PDB file of N, CA and C in Angstrom:
ATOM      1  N   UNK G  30       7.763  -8.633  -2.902  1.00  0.00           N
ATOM      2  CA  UNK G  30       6.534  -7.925  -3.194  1.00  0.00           C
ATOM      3  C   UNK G  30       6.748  -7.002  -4.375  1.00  0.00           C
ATOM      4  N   UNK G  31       5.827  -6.845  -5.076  1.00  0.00           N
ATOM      5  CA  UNK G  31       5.291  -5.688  -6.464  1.00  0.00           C
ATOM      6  C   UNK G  31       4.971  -4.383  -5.623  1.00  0.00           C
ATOM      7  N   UNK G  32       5.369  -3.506  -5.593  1.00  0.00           N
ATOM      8  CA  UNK G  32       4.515  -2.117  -5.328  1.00  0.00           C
ATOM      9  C   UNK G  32       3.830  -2.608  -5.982  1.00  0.00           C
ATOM     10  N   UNK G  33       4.012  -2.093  -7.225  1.00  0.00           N
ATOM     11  CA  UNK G  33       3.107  -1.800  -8.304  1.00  0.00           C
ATOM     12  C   UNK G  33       1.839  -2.418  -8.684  1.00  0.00           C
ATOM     13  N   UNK G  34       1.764  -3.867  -8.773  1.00  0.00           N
ATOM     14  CA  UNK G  34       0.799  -4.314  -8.193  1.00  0.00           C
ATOM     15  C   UNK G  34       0.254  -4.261  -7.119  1.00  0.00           C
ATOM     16  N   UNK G  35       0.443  -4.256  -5.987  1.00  0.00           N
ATOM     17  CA  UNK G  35       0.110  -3.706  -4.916  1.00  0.00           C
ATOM     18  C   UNK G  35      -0.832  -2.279  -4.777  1.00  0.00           C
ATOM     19  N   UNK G  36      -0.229  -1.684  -5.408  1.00  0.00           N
ATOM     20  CA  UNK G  36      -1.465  -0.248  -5.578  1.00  0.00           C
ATOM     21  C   UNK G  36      -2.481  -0.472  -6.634  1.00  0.00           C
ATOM     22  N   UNK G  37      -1.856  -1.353  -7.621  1.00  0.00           N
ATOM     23  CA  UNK G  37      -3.404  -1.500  -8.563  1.00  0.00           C
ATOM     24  C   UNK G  37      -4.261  -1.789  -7.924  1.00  0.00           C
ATOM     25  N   UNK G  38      -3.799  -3.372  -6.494  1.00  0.00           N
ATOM     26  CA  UNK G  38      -4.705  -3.686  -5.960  1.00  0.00           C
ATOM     27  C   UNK G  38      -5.619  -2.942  -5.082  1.00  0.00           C
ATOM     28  N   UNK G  39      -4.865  -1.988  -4.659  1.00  0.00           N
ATOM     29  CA  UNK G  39      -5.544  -0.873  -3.262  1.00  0.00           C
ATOM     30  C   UNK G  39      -6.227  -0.020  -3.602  1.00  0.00           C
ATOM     31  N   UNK G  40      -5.943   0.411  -4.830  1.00  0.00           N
ATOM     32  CA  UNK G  40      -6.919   1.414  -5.565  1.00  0.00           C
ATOM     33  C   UNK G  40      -7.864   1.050  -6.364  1.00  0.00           C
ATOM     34  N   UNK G  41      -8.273  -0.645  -6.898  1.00  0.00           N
ATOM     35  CA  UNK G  41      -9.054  -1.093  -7.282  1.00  0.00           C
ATOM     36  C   UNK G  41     -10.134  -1.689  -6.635  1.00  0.00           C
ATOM     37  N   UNK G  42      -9.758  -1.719  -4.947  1.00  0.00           N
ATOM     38  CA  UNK G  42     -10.380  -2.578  -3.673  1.00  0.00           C
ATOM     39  C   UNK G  42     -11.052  -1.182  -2.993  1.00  0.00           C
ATOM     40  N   UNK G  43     -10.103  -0.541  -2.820  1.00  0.00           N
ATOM     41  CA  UNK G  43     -10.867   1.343  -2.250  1.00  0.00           C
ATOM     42  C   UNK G  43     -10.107   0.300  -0.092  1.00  0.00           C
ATOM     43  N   UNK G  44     -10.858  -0.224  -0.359  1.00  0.00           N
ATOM     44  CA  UNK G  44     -10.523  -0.389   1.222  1.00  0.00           C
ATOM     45  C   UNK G  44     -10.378  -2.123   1.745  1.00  0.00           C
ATOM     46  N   UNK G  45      -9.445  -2.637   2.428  1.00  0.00           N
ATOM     47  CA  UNK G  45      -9.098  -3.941   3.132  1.00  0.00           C
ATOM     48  C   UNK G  45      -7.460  -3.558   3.238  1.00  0.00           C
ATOM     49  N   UNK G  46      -7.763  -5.029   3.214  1.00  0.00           N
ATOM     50  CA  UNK G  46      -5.918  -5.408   4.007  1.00  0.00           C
ATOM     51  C   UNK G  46      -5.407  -6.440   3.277  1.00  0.00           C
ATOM     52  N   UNK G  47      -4.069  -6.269   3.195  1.00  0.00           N
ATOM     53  CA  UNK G  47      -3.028  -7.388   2.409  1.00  0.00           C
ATOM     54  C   UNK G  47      -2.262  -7.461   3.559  1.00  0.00           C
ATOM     55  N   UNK G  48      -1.422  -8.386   3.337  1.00  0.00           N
ATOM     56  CA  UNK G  48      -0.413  -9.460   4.011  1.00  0.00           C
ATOM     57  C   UNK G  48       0.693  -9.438   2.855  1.00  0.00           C
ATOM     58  N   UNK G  49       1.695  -8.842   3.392  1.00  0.00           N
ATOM     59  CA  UNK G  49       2.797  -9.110   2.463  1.00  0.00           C
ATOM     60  C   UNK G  49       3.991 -10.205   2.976  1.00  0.00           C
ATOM     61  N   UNK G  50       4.302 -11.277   2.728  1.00  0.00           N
ATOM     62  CA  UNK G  50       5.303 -12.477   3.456  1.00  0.00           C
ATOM     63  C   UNK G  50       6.362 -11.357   3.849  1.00  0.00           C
ATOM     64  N   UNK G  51       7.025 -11.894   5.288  1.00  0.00           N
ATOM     65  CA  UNK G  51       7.840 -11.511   5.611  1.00  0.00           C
ATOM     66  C   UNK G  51       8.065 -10.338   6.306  1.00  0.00           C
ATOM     67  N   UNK G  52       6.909  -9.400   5.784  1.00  0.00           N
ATOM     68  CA  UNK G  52       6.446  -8.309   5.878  1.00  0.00           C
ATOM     69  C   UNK G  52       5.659  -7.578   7.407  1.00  0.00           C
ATOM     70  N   UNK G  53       4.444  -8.307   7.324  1.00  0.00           N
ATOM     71  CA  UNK G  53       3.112  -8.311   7.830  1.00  0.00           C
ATOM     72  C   UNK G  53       2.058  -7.718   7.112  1.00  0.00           C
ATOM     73  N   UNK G  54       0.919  -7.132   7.545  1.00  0.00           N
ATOM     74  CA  UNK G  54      -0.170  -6.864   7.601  1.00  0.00           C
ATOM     75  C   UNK G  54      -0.058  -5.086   7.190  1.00  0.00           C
ATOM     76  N   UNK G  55      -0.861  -4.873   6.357  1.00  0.00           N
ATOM     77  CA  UNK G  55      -1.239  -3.307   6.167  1.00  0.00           C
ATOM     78  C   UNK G  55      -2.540  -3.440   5.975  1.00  0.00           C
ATOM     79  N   UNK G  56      -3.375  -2.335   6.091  1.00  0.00           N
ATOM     80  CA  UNK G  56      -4.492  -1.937   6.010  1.00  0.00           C
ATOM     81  C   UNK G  56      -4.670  -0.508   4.771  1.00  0.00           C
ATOM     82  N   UNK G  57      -6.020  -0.703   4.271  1.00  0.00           N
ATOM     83  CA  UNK G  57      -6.562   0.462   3.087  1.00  0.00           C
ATOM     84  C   UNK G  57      -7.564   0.578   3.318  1.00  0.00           C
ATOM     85  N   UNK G  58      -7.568   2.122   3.075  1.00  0.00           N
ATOM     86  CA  UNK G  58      -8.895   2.663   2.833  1.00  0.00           C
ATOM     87  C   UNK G  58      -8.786   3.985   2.477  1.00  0.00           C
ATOM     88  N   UNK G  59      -9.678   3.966   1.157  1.00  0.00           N
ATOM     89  CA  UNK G  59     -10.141   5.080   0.268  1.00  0.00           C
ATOM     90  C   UNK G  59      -8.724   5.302  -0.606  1.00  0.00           C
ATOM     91  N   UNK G  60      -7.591   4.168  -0.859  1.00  0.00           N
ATOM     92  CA  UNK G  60      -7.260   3.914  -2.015  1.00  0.00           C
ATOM     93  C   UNK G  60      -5.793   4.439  -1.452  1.00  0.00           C
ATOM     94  N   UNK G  61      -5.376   4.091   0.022  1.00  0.00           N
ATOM     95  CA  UNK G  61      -3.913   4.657   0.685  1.00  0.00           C
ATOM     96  C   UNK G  61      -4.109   3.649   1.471  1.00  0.00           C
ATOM     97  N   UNK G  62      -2.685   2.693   1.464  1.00  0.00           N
ATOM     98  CA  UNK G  62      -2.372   2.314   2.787  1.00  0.00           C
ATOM     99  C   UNK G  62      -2.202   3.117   4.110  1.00  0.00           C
ATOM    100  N   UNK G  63      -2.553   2.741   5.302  1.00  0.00           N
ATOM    101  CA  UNK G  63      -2.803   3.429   6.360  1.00  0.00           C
ATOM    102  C   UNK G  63      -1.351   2.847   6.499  1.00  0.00           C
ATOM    103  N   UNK G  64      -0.706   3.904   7.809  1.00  0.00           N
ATOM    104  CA  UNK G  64      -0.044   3.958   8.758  1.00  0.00           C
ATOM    105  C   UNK G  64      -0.047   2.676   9.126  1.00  0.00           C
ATOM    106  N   UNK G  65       0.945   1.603   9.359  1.00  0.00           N
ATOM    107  CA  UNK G  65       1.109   0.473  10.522  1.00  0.00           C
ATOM    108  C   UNK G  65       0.972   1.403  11.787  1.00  0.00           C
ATOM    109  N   UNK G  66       0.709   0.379  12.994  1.00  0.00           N
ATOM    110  CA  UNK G  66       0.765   0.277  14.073  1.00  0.00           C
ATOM    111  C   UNK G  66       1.549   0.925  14.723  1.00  0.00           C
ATOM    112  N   UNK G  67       2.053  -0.481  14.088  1.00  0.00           N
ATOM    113  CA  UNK G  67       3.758  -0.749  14.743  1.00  0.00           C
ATOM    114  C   UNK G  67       4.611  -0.750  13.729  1.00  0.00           C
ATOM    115  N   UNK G  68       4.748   0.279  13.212  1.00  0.00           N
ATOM    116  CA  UNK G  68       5.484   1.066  12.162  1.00  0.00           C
ATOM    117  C   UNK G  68       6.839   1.243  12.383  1.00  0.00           C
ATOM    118  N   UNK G  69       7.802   0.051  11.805  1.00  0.00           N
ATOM    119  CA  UNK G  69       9.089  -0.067  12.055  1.00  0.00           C
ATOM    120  C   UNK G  69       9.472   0.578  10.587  1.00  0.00           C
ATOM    121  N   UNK G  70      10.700   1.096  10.241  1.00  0.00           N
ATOM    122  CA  UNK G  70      11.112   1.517   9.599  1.00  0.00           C
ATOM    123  C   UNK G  70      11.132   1.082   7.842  1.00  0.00           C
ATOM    124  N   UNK G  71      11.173  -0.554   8.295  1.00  0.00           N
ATOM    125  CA  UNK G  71      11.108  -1.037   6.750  1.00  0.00           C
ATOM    126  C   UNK G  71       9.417  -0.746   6.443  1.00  0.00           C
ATOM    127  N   UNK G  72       8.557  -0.809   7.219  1.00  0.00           N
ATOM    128  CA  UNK G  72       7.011  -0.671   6.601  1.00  0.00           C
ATOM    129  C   UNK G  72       6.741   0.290   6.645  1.00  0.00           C
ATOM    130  N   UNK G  73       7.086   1.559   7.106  1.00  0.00           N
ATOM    131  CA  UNK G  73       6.944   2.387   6.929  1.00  0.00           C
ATOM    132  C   UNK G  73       7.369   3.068   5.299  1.00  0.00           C
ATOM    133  N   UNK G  74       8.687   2.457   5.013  1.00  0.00           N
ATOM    134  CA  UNK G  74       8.745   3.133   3.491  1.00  0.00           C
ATOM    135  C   UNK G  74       8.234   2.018   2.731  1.00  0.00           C
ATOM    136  N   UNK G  75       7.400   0.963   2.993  1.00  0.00           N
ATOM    137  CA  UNK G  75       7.055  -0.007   2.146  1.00  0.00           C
ATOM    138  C   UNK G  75       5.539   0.841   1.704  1.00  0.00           C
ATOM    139  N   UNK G  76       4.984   1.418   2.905  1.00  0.00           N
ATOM    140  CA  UNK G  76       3.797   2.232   2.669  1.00  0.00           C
ATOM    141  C   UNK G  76       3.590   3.004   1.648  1.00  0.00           C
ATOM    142  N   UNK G  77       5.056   4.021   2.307  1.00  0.00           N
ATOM    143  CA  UNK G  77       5.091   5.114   1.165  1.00  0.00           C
ATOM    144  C   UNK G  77       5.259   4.679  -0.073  1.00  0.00           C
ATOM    145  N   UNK G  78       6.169   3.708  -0.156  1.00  0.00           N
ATOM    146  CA  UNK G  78       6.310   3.080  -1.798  1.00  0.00           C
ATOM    147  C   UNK G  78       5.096   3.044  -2.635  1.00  0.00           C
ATOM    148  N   UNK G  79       4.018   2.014  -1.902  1.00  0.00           N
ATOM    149  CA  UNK G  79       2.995   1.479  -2.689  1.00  0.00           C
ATOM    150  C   UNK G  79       2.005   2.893  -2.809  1.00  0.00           C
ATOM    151  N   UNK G  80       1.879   4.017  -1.709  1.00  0.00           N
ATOM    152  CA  UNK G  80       1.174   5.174  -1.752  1.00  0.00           C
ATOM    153  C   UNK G  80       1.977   6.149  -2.964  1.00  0.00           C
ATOM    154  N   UNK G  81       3.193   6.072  -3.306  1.00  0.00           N
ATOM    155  CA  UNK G  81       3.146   6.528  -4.479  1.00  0.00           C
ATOM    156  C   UNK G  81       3.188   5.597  -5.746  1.00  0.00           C
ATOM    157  N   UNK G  82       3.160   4.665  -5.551  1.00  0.00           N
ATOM    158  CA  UNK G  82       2.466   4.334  -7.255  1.00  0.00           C
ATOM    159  C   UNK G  82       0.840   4.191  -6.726  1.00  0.00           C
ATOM    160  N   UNK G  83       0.108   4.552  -5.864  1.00  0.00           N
ATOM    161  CA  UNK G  83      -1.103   4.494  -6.401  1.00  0.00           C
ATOM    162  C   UNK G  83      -1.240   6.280  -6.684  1.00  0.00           C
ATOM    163  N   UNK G  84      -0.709   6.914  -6.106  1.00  0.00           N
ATOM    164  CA  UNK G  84      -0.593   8.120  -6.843  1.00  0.00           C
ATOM    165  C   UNK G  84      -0.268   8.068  -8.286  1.00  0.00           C
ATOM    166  N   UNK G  85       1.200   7.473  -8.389  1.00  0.00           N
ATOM    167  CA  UNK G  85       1.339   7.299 -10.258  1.00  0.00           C
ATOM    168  C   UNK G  85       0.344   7.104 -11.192  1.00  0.00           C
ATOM    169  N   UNK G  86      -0.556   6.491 -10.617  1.00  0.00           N
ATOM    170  CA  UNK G  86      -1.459   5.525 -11.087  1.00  0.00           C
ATOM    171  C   UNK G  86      -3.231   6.465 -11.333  1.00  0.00           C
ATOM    172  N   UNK G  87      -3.046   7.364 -10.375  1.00  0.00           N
ATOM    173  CA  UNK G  87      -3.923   8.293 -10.591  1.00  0.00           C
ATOM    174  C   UNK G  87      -3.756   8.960 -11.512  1.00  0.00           C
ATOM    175  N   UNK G  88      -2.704   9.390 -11.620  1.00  0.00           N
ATOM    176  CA  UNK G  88      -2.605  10.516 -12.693  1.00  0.00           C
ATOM    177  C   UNK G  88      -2.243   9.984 -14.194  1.00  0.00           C
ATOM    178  N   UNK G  89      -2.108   8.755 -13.956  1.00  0.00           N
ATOM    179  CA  UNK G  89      -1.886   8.273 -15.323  1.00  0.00           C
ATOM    180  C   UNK G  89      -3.258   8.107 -16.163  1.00  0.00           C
ATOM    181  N   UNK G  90      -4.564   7.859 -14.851  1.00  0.00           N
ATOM    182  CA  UNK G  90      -5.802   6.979 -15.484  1.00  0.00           C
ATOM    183  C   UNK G  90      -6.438   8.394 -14.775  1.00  0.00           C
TER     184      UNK G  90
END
């Protein structure tokens, strides 16, 4: 997976869900991946990852 793409996408969508292989399922809305569920350790910083480049991404644009 791209963060980085990944937040273009979330912050250009405002709100849904991606599927990352291997991964699972996250959810958005209002331009932040939400919290998993079932928030095991690797998705949990996969979250935070993509929540800061859509931060980067704010402040750049």
């Amino acid at each position: 997976y791209n963060p980085i793409q990944i937040a273009r996408y979330v912050k250009t969508l405002f709100k849904g869900e991606i599927y990352i292989e291997d991964v699972g399922e996250f959810h958005f809305d209002q331009g932040k991946v939400l919290k998993p569920i079932n928030g095991n350790i690797q998705r949990l910083s996969i979250m935070s990852e993509i929540n800061r480049q859509v931060n980067a991404l704010q402040v750049k644009f």
